[in-house]
CSV table of C-alpha atoms and ligand atoms in Angstrom, one decimal:
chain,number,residue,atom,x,y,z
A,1,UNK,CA,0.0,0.0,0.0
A,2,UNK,CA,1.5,3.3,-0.9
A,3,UNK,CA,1.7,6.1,1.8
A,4,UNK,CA,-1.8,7.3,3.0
A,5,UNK,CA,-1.7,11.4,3.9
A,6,UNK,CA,-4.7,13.7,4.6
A,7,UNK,CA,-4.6,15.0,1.0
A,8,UNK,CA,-5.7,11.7,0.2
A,9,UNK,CA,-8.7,12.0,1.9
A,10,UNK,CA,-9.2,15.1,1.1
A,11,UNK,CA,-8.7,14.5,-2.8
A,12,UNK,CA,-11.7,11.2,-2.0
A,13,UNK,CA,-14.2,13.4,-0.6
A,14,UNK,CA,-13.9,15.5,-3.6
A,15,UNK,CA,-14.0,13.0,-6.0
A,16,UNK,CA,-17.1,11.2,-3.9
A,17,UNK,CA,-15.1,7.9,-3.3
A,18,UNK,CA,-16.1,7.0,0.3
A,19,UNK,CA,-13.3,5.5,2.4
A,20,UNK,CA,-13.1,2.6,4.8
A,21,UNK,CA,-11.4,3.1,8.3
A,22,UNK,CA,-11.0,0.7,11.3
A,23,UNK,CA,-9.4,0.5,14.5
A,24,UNK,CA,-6.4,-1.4,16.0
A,25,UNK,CA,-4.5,-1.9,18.4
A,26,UNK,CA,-1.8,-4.8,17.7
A,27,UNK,CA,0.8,-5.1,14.8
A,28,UNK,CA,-1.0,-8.3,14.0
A,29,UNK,CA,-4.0,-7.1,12.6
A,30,UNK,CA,-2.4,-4.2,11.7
A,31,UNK,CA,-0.9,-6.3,8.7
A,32,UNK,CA,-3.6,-8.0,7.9
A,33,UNK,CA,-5.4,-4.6,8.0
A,34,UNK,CA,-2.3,-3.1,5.8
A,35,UNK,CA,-2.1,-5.7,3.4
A,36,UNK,CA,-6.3,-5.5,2.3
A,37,UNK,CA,-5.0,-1.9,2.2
A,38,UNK,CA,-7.3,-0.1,5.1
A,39,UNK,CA,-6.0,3.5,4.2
A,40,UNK,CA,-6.7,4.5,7.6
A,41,UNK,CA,-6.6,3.1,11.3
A,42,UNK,CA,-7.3,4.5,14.6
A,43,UNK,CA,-5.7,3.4,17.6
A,44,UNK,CA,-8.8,4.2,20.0
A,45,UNK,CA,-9.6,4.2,23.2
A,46,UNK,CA,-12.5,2.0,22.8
A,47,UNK,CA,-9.2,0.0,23.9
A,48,UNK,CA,-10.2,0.0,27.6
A,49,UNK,CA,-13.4,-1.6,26.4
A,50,UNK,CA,-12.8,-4.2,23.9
A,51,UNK,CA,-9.2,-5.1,25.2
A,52,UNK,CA,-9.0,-3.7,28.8
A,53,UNK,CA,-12.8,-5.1,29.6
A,54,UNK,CA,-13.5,-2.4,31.1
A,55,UNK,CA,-17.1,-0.6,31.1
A,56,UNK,CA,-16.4,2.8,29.8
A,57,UNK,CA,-13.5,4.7,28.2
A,58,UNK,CA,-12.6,6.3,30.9
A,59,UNK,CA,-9.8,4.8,33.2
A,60,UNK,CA,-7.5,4.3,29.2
A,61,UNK,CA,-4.2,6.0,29.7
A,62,UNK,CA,-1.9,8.6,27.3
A,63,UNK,CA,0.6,5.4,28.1
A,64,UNK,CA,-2.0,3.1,26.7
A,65,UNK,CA,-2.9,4.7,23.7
A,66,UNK,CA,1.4,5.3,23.0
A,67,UNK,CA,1.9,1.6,23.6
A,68,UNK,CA,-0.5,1.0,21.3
A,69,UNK,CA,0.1,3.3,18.4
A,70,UNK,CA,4.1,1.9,18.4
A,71,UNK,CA,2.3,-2.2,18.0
A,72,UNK,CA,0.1,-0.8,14.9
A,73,UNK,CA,2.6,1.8,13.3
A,74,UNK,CA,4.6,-1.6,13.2
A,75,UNK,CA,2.5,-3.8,11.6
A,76,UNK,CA,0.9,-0.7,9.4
A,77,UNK,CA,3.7,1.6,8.4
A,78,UNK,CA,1.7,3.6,5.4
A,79,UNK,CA,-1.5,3.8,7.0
A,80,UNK,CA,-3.0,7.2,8.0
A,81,UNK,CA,-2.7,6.6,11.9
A,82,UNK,CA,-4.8,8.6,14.2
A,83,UNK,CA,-4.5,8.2,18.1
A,84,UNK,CA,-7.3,9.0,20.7
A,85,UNK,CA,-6.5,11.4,23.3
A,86,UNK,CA,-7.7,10.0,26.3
A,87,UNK,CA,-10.0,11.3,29.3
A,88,UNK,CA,-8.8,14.6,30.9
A,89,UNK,CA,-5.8,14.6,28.6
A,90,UNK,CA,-7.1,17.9,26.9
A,91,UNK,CA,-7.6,19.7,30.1
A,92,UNK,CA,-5.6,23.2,28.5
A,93,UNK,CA,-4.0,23.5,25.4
A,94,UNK,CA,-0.4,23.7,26.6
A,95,UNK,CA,-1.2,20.2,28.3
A,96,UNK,CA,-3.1,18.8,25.2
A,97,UNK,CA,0.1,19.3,23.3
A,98,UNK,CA,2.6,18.3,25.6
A,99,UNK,CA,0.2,14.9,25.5
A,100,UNK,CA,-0.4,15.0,21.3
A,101,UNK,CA,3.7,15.1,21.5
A,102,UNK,CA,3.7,11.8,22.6
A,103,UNK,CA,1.2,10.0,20.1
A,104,UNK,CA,2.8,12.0,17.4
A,105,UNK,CA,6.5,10.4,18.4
A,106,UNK,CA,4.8,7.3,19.6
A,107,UNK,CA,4.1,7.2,15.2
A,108,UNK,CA,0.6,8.9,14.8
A,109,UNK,CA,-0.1,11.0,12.0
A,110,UNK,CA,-2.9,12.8,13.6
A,111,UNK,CA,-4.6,12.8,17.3
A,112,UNK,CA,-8.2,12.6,17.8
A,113,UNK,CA,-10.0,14.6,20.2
A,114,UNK,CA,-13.8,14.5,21.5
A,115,UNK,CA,-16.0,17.6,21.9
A,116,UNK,CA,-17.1,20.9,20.3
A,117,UNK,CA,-17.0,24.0,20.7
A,118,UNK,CA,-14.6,24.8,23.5
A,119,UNK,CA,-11.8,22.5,21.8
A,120,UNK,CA,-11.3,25.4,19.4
A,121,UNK,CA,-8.6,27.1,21.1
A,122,UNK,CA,-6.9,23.7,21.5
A,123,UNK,CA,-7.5,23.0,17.7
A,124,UNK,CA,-5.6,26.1,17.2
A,125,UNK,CA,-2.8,25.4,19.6
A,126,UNK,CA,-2.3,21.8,17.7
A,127,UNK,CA,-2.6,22.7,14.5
A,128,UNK,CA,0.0,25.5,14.6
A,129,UNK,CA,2.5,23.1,16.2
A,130,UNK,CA,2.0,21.1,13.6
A,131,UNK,CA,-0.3,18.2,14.9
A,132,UNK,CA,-2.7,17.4,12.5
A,133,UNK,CA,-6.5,17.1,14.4
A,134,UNK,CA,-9.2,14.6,13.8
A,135,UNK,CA,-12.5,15.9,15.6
A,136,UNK,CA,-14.8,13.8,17.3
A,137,UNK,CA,-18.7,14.8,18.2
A,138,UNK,CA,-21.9,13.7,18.5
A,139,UNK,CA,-22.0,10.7,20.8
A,140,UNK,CA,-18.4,11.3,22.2
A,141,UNK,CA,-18.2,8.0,24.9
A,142,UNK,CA,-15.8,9.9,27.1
A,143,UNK,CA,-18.5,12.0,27.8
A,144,UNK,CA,-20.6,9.1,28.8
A,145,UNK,CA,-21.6,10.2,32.5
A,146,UNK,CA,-22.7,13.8,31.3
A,147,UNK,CA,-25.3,12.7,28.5
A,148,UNK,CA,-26.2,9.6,31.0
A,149,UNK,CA,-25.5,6.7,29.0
A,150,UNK,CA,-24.8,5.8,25.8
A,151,UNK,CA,-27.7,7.8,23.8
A,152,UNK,CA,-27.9,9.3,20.7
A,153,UNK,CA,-27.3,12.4,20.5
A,154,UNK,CA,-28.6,15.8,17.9
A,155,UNK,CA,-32.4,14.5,17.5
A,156,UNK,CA,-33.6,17.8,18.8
A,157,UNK,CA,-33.5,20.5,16.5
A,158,UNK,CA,-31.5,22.8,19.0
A,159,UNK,CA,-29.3,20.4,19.5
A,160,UNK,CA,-28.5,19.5,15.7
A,161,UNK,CA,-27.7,23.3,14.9
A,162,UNK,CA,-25.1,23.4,17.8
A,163,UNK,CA,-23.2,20.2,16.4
A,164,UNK,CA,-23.2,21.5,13.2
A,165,UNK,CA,-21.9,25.2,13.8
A,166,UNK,CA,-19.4,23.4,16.8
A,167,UNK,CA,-18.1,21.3,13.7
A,168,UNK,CA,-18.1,24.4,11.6
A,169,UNK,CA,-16.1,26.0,14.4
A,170,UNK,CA,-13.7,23.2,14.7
A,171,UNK,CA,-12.9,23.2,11.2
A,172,UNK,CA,-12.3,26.9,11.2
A,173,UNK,CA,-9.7,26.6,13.7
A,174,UNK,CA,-7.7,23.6,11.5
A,175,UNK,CA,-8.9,20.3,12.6
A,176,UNK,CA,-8.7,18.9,9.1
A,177,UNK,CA,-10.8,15.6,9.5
A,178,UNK,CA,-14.4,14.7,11.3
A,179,UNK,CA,-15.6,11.4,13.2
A,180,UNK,CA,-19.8,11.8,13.9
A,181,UNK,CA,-20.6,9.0,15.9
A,182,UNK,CA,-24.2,7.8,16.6
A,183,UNK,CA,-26.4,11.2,15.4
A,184,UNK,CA,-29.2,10.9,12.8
A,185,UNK,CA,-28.2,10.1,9.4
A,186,UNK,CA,-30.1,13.3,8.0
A,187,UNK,CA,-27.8,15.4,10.5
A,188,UNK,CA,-24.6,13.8,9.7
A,189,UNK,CA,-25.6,14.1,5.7
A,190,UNK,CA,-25.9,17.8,6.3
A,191,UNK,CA,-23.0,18.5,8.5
A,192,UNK,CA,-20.6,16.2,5.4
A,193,UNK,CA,-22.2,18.8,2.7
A,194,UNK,CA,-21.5,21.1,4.6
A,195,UNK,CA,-17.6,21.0,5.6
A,196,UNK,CA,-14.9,20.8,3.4
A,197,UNK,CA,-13.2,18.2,5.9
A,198,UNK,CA,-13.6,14.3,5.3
A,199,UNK,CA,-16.4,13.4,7.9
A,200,UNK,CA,-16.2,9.8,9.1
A,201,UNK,CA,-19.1,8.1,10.7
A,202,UNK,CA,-19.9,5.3,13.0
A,203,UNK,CA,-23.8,5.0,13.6
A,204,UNK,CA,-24.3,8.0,11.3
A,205,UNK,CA,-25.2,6.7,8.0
A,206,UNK,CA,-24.0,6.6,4.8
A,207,UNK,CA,-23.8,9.8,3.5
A,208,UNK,CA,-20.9,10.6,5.4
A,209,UNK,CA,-17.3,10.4,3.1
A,210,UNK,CA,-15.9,7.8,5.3
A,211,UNK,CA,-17.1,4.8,8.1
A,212,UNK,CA,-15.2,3.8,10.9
A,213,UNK,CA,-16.1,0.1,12.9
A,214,UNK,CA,-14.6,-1.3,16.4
A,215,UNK,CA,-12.3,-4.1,14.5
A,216,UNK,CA,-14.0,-6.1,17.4
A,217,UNK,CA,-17.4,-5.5,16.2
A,218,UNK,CA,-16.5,-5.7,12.7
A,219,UNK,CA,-15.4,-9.1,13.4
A,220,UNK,CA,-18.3,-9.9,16.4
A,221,UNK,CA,-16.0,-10.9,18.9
A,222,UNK,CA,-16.3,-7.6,21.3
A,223,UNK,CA,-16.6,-8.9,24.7
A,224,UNK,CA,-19.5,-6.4,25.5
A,225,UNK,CA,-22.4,-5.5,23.9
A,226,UNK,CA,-22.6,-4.7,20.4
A,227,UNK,CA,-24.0,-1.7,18.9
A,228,UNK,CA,-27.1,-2.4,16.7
A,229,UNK,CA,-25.0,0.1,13.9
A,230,UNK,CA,-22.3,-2.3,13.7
A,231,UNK,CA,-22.4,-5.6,11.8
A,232,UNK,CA,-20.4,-8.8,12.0
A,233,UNK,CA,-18.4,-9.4,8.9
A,234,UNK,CA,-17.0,-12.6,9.9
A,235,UNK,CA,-20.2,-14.2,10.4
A,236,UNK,CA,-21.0,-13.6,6.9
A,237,UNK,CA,-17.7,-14.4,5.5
A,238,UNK,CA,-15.6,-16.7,7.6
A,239,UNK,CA,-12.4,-15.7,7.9
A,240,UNK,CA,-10.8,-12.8,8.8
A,241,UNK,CA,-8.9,-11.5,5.3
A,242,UNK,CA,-12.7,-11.9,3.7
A,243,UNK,CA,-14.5,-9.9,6.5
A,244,UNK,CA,-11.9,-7.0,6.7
A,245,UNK,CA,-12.1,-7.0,2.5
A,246,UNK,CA,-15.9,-6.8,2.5
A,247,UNK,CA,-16.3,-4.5,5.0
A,248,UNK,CA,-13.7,-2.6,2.6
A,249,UNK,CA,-15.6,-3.1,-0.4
A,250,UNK,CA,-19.2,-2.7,0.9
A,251,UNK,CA,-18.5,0.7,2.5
A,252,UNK,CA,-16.6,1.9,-1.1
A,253,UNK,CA,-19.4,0.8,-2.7
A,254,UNK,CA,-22.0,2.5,-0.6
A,255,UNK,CA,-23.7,-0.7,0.6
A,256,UNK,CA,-22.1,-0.6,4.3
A,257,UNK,CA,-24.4,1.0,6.7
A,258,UNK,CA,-27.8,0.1,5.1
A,259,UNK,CA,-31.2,0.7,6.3
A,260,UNK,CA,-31.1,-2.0,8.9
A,261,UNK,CA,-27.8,0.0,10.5
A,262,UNK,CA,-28.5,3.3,10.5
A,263,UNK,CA,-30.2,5.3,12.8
A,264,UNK,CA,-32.9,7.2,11.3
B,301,KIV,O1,-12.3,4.9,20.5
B,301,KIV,C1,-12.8,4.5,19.4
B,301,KIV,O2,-12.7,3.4,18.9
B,301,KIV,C2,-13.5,5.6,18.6
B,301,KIV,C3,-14.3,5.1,17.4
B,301,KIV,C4,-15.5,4.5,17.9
B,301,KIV,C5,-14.6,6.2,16.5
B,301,KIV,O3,-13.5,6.7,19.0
């Protein structure tokens, strides 16, 4: 697989080619996620749910998420790597980049951070030191005691205008890419048209330029519940190799989410 950069995704969501995306967290499936040629991978902190077993996002360290991002940068070395800040690592600016330092030397490309509006000045502060920002709203799961759950989020109308001018906001400070995660599909269809910035969406629908999965979903073995967005590829295809390639192939194609995975 040749190098993957941003301008690659930015030159797809021009051209209308939607885009496959996954997470990882070993060198293992790494490879086998480099060699179907997954452009992009995210080392996330879903990690202290699907590896650590734990309930919520919340107790994943910056250590955890560098230990990790050295395991897949090894098996992937031309992916598009983007690492998850964790929980309270974003608490000022200075302190985000101090933290976004270590991702980026760990062998991340780009850091991804949850929340709107009031990131903007750390957007800035990241961008200018030049560390490339993936922003992450709608359902962001570190945030999972404040909405009370995991709930969709931006059905009210309020509510839909404020994620939409926060990732308006977030783009005008420099965060060049977009994860929506679990908002209506109309909303997420509107907020793509409306940025210039690939938008990547988990349980947004499939209007957005790129989809990300849990590998563990993708693959049904998540030890805890799985979302009713996500769909088990190796059930359908069984083997590994065949249920990373169709996932690939059925998000390019537009036929990953369909009806029967996206919320309305
Ligand atoms: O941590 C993670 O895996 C994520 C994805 C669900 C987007 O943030």
């Amino acid at each position: 697989m040749k190098k993957i950069t941003i301008s690659d995704l930015m030159k797809w969501k021009k051209a209308g080619h939607k885009f496959p995306t996954s997470t990882a967290y070993d060198a293992s499936f790494a490879q086998i996620f480099e060699n179907e040629e997954m452009p992009v991978l995210l080392v996330g902190d879903s990690l202290g749910m699907v590896l650590q077993g734990h309930s919520d996002t919340l107790p994943v360290t910056l250590e955890d998420i560098a230990y990790h991002t050295r395991c897949v940068r090894a098996g992937s070395p031309n992916c598009l790597l983007m690492a998850d800040m964790p929980f309270m690592t974003l608490n000022t600016p200075e302190k985000a980049c101090e933290n976004a330092a270590v991702l980026m030397r760990a062998g991340a490309n780009m850091v991804k951070i949850e929340g709107g509006r009031w990131l903007v000045d750390t957007v800035k502060m990241l961008t200018e030191r030049a560390v490339p920002v993936c922003a992450h709203m709608g359902l962001t799961p570190q945030s999972v005691n404040i909405f009370g759950g995991y709930k969709i989020q931006g059905k009210e109308d309020e509510k839909a205008e404020e994620i939409l001018s926060d990732a308006l906001a977030l783009q005008g400070a420099g965060a060049q890419a977009l994860v929506l995660e679990c908002i209506p599909a109309e909303l997420a269809k509107r907020i793509t048209k409306a940025l210039d910035i690939p938008v990547i969406g988990i349980g947004a629908g499939s209007d957005t330029d790129g989809q990300i999965l849990v590998m563990h979903d993708m693959l049904g073995i998540s030890a805890n519940y799985m979302p009713k967005f996500s769909k088990n590829f190796l059930a359908e295809t069984g083997d590994i190799k065949s249920a990373v390639a169709k996932y690939m192939d059925d998000v390019k194609n537009g036929l990953f989410p369909d009806e029967k995975h996206t919320i309305a």
